[in-house]
Amino acid sequence: MDALVCTQPGTLELQHIPPPVPADGQVLVRPRRIGICGTDYHIFEGKHPFLNYPRVMGHELAVEVVDAPAGSGFKAGEICAVNPYLSCGSCISCRNDRPNCCTRLSVLGVHQDGGMTELLCLPPDNLIRGDGLSVDACASVEFLAIGAHAVRRAGVAKGERVLVVGTGPIGVGTTMFARIAGGDVSVLDLDVERMRTIASITGGKAIEVPNGTSPADAALAATDGEGFDVVFDATGNKHSMEASFSYVAHGGRLIFVGVLDAEICFSDPDFHRREMTLLASRNATGEDFTHVMAQIRGGAIPVGSLISHRTSLEASVADLPLWARDKAGLIKAVISID
């Protein structure tokens, strides 16, 4: 079978490899759609902090069941979304119902080979039936669940002023679910055209930064100088993450959704003066996947407006590096295997 392998930073190869053999209890699936996300671009560029090469990427998956063991609850032909976070089930995080930050977490496409391939073996607990959802929608669940988890972790309440910094796919999902939670949501991105596009899709309000002013000035002006009750930084950019402290109102909350392989610095006196709460949000849980799928079924998530680029497994050798360099017009790219 074919698999797209990142052999080293900057190098992709379509390789012919042996098909996988399911271990006891595993389900054999065929990936049908694979979303390409910021993690995949970072792996290709050599910027991911938790990875060894070579690696088959791909964790945003819609799969078709090929063969399932008796008692798994699945049957051939079913379309499923995939929870790509394989947890141990016994560590302190798992015992406290937080498998998203399991101490021995293995993420498909990061810590172990993922879904940019023709066949894959998965535990049945990591498959979620896509009843009522299209194949495209099933492939969109994971990246939307990241935003849904961040919003749930922040405890966004109705009427709170919310700012989402960064309008990549994770920022898109965060914006949508902050609005679903009842927040009054604004978005901020230095790519003005992208920000306007995402604002029109998500219903968030774009914060324009006039010439001669800073993003902090513009963000504060949008709240009459008070700042936002909740700020999500979805950039994974050191400068942006450090600047995000200045957007938070007194008593407000800052949530880092993006991850960065670097140290973050901030002013402790200013942090204490505002009595801010700083939170990290990592991955998502089954509860978030269920919430996302319910919102898609209910029509709250315009999946058709989110997928802007499509490619095949073979063409990804050229397309993924291209999109890593040039993201003009790119919202979400997917690999289709039919």
PDB file of N, CA and C in Angstrom, residues 275-321:
ATOM      1  N   GLU A 275      -4.864  40.327  38.187  1.00  0.00           N
ATOM      2  CA  GLU A 275      -5.305  39.043  38.740  1.00  0.00           C
ATOM      3  C   GLU A 275      -5.826  38.148  37.606  1.00  0.00           C
ATOM      4  N   MET A 276      -4.982  37.991  36.593  1.00  0.00           N
ATOM      5  CA  MET A 276      -5.323  37.176  35.432  1.00  0.00           C
ATOM      6  C   MET A 276      -5.261  35.685  35.750  1.00  0.00           C
ATOM      7  N   THR A 277      -5.980  34.919  34.964  1.00  0.00           N
ATOM      8  CA  THR A 277      -5.869  33.461  34.984  1.00  0.00           C
ATOM      9  C   THR A 277      -5.251  33.023  33.666  1.00  0.00           C
ATOM     10  N   LEU A 278      -4.184  32.233  33.742  1.00  0.00           N
ATOM     11  CA  LEU A 278      -3.507  31.726  32.551  1.00  0.00           C
ATOM     12  C   LEU A 278      -3.733  30.218  32.458  1.00  0.00           C
ATOM     13  N   LEU A 279      -4.248  29.767  31.308  1.00  0.00           N
ATOM     14  CA  LEU A 279      -4.566  28.360  31.110  1.00  0.00           C
ATOM     15  C   LEU A 279      -3.906  27.836  29.843  1.00  0.00           C
ATOM     16  N   ALA A 280      -3.518  26.579  29.889  1.00  0.00           N
ATOM     17  CA  ALA A 280      -3.126  25.857  28.680  1.00  0.00           C
ATOM     18  C   ALA A 280      -4.293  24.975  28.272  1.00  0.00           C
ATOM     19  N   SER A 281      -4.464  24.798  26.971  1.00  0.00           N
ATOM     20  CA  SER A 281      -5.488  23.887  26.463  1.00  0.00           C
ATOM     21  C   SER A 281      -4.812  22.923  25.507  1.00  0.00           C
ATOM     22  N   ARG A 282      -4.923  21.637  25.808  1.00  0.00           N
ATOM     23  CA  ARG A 282      -4.213  20.629  25.015  1.00  0.00           C
ATOM     24  C   ARG A 282      -5.197  19.618  24.428  1.00  0.00           C
ATOM     25  N   ASN A 283      -5.155  19.460  23.131  1.00  0.00           N
ATOM     26  CA  ASN A 283      -5.913  18.412  22.451  1.00  0.00           C
ATOM     27  C   ASN A 283      -7.407  18.520  22.739  1.00  0.00           C
ATOM     28  N   ALA A 284      -8.087  17.387  22.898  1.00  0.00           N
ATOM     29  CA  ALA A 284      -9.526  17.354  23.140  1.00  0.00           C
ATOM     30  C   ALA A 284      -9.874  16.003  23.734  1.00  0.00           C
ATOM     31  N   THR A 285     -11.081  15.899  24.295  1.00  0.00           N
ATOM     32  CA  THR A 285     -11.552  14.648  24.878  1.00  0.00           C
ATOM     33  C   THR A 285     -12.759  14.137  24.101  1.00  0.00           C
ATOM     34  N   GLY A 286     -13.197  12.938  24.451  1.00  0.00           N
ATOM     35  CA  GLY A 286     -14.370  12.383  23.796  1.00  0.00           C
ATOM     36  C   GLY A 286     -15.583  13.270  23.940  1.00  0.00           C
ATOM     37  N   GLU A 287     -15.698  13.953  25.081  1.00  0.00           N
ATOM     38  CA  GLU A 287     -16.815  14.881  25.296  1.00  0.00           C
ATOM     39  C   GLU A 287     -16.815  15.995  24.249  1.00  0.00           C
ATOM     40  N   ASP A 288     -15.629  16.480  23.908  1.00  0.00           N
ATOM     41  CA  ASP A 288     -15.530  17.546  22.904  1.00  0.00           C
ATOM     42  C   ASP A 288     -15.889  17.026  21.518  1.00  0.00           C
ATOM     43  N   PHE A 289     -15.453  15.807  21.194  1.00  0.00           N
ATOM     44  CA  PHE A 289     -15.799  15.219  19.898  1.00  0.00           C
ATOM     45  C   PHE A 289     -17.319  15.079  19.766  1.00  0.00           C
ATOM     46  N   THR A 290     -17.966  14.614  20.820  1.00  0.00           N
ATOM     47  CA  THR A 290     -19.419  14.455  20.797  1.00  0.00           C
ATOM     48  C   THR A 290     -20.113  15.797  20.608  1.00  0.00           C
ATOM     49  N   HIS A 291     -19.632  16.811  21.295  1.00  0.00           N
ATOM     50  CA  HIS A 291     -20.204  18.165  21.184  1.00  0.00           C
ATOM     51  C   HIS A 291     -20.066  18.696  19.766  1.00  0.00           C
ATOM     52  N   VAL A 292     -18.886  18.541  19.181  1.00  0.00           N
ATOM     53  CA  VAL A 292     -18.656  19.017  17.815  1.00  0.00           C
ATOM     54  C   VAL A 292     -19.594  18.319  16.833  1.00  0.00           C
ATOM     55  N   MET A 293     -19.701  17.006  16.938  1.00  0.00           N
ATOM     56  CA  MET A 293     -20.525  16.258  15.996  1.00  0.00           C
ATOM     57  C   MET A 293     -21.997  16.641  16.126  1.00  0.00           C
ATOM     58  N   ALA A 294     -22.435  16.916  17.344  1.00  0.00           N
ATOM     59  CA  ALA A 294     -23.818  17.357  17.542  1.00  0.00           C
ATOM     60  C   ALA A 294     -24.056  18.724  16.907  1.00  0.00           C
ATOM     61  N   GLN A 295     -23.082  19.619  17.018  1.00  0.00           N
ATOM     62  CA  GLN A 295     -23.232  20.956  16.438  1.00  0.00           C
ATOM     63  C   GLN A 295     -23.214  20.899  14.906  1.00  0.00           C
ATOM     64  N   ILE A 296     -22.409  19.999  14.345  1.00  0.00           N
ATOM     65  CA  ILE A 296     -22.413  19.841  12.888  1.00  0.00           C
ATOM     66  C   ILE A 296     -23.766  19.310  12.427  1.00  0.00           C
ATOM     67  N   ARG A 297     -24.278  18.293  13.117  1.00  0.00           N
ATOM     68  CA  ARG A 297     -25.590  17.737  12.758  1.00  0.00           C
ATOM     69  C   ARG A 297     -26.687  18.797  12.862  1.00  0.00           C
ATOM     70  N   GLY A 298     -26.549  19.673  13.836  1.00  0.00           N
ATOM     71  CA  GLY A 298     -27.559  20.704  14.041  1.00  0.00           C
ATOM     72  C   GLY A 298     -27.446  21.894  13.108  1.00  0.00           C
ATOM     73  N   GLY A 299     -26.413  21.902  12.253  1.00  0.00           N
ATOM     74  CA  GLY A 299     -26.270  22.965  11.273  1.00  0.00           C
ATOM     75  C   GLY A 299     -25.532  24.195  11.758  1.00  0.00           C
ATOM     76  N   ALA A 300     -24.922  24.130  12.952  1.00  0.00           N
ATOM     77  CA  ALA A 300     -24.230  25.300  13.492  1.00  0.00           C
ATOM     78  C   ALA A 300     -22.838  25.495  12.909  1.00  0.00           C
ATOM     79  N   ILE A 301     -22.292  24.455  12.260  1.00  0.00           N
ATOM     80  CA  ILE A 301     -20.927  24.513  11.729  1.00  0.00           C
ATOM     81  C   ILE A 301     -20.978  24.357  10.212  1.00  0.00           C
ATOM     82  N   PRO A 302     -20.591  25.391   9.455  1.00  0.00           N
ATOM     83  CA  PRO A 302     -20.624  25.316   7.983  1.00  0.00           C
ATOM     84  C   PRO A 302     -19.400  24.617   7.417  1.00  0.00           C
ATOM     85  N   VAL A 303     -19.362  23.284   7.538  1.00  0.00           N
ATOM     86  CA  VAL A 303     -18.183  22.521   7.123  1.00  0.00           C
ATOM     87  C   VAL A 303     -17.811  22.811   5.670  1.00  0.00           C
ATOM     88  N   GLY A 304     -18.824  22.958   4.804  1.00  0.00           N
ATOM     89  CA  GLY A 304     -18.556  23.207   3.387  1.00  0.00           C
ATOM     90  C   GLY A 304     -17.781  24.483   3.131  1.00  0.00           C
ATOM     91  N   SER A 305     -17.873  25.448   4.046  1.00  0.00           N
ATOM     92  CA  SER A 305     -17.148  26.715   3.880  1.00  0.00           C
ATOM     93  C   SER A 305     -15.729  26.656   4.420  1.00  0.00           C
ATOM     94  N   LEU A 306     -15.406  25.583   5.137  1.00  0.00           N
ATOM     95  CA  LEU A 306     -14.094  25.493   5.778  1.00  0.00           C
ATOM     96  C   LEU A 306     -13.051  24.801   4.917  1.00  0.00           C
ATOM     97  N   ILE A 307     -13.481  23.874   4.051  1.00  0.00           N
ATOM     98  CA  ILE A 307     -12.528  23.142   3.221  1.00  0.00           C
ATOM     99  C   ILE A 307     -12.288  23.936   1.937  1.00  0.00           C
ATOM    100  N   SER A 308     -11.096  24.491   1.827  1.00  0.00           N
ATOM    101  CA  SER A 308     -10.775  25.375   0.702  1.00  0.00           C
ATOM    102  C   SER A 308      -9.885  24.703  -0.340  1.00  0.00           C
ATOM    103  N   HIS A 309      -9.126  23.673   0.039  1.00  0.00           N
ATOM    104  CA  HIS A 309      -8.170  23.040  -0.856  1.00  0.00           C
ATOM    105  C   HIS A 309      -8.289  21.519  -0.746  1.00  0.00           C
ATOM    106  N   ARG A 310      -8.142  20.842  -1.875  1.00  0.00           N
ATOM    107  CA  ARG A 310      -8.184  19.384  -1.896  1.00  0.00           C
ATOM    108  C   ARG A 310      -7.016  18.850  -2.719  1.00  0.00           C
ATOM    109  N   THR A 311      -6.581  17.647  -2.340  1.00  0.00           N
ATOM    110  CA  THR A 311      -5.506  16.994  -3.076  1.00  0.00           C
ATOM    111  C   THR A 311      -5.632  15.487  -2.888  1.00  0.00           C
ATOM    112  N   SER A 312      -4.753  14.744  -3.545  1.00  0.00           N
ATOM    113  CA  SER A 312      -4.691  13.293  -3.397  1.00  0.00           C
ATOM    114  C   SER A 312      -3.432  12.937  -2.614  1.00  0.00           C
ATOM    115  N   LEU A 313      -3.326  11.667  -2.219  1.00  0.00           N
ATOM    116  CA  LEU A 313      -2.134  11.233  -1.495  1.00  0.00           C
ATOM    117  C   LEU A 313      -0.886  11.430  -2.357  1.00  0.00           C
ATOM    118  N   GLU A 314      -0.976  11.057  -3.619  1.00  0.00           N
ATOM    119  CA  GLU A 314       0.175  11.196  -4.520  1.00  0.00           C
ATOM    120  C   GLU A 314       0.541  12.655  -4.743  1.00  0.00           C
ATOM    121  N   ALA A 315      -0.465  13.505  -4.988  1.00  0.00           N
ATOM    122  CA  ALA A 315      -0.199  14.915  -5.270  1.00  0.00           C
ATOM    123  C   ALA A 315       0.250  15.683  -4.039  1.00  0.00           C
ATOM    124  N   SER A 316       0.028  15.119  -2.842  1.00  0.00           N
ATOM    125  CA  SER A 316       0.436  15.798  -1.609  1.00  0.00           C
ATOM    126  C   SER A 316       1.942  15.988  -1.515  1.00  0.00           C
ATOM    127  N   VAL A 317       2.708  15.164  -2.218  1.00  0.00           N
ATOM    128  CA  VAL A 317       4.171  15.302  -2.211  1.00  0.00           C
ATOM    129  C   VAL A 317       4.563  16.710  -2.659  1.00  0.00           C
ATOM    130  N   ALA A 318       3.820  17.263  -3.608  1.00  0.00           N
ATOM    131  CA  ALA A 318       4.087  18.621  -4.080  1.00  0.00           C
ATOM    132  C   ALA A 318       3.204  19.650  -3.396  1.00  0.00           C
ATOM    133  N   ASP A 319       1.933  19.284  -3.126  1.00  0.00           N
ATOM    134  CA  ASP A 319       0.979  20.275  -2.623  1.00  0.00           C
ATOM    135  C   ASP A 319       1.241  20.672  -1.177  1.00  0.00           C
ATOM    136  N   LEU A 320       1.582  19.726  -0.314  1.00  0.00           N
ATOM    137  CA  LEU A 320       1.780  20.072   1.095  1.00  0.00           C
ATOM    138  C   LEU A 320       2.934  21.064   1.278  1.00  0.00           C
ATOM    139  N   PRO A 321       4.094  20.861   0.632  1.00  0.00           N
ATOM    140  CA  PRO A 321       5.149  21.873   0.743  1.00  0.00           C
ATOM    141  C   PRO A 321       4.733  23.234   0.183  1.00  0.00           C
TER     142      PRO A 321
END
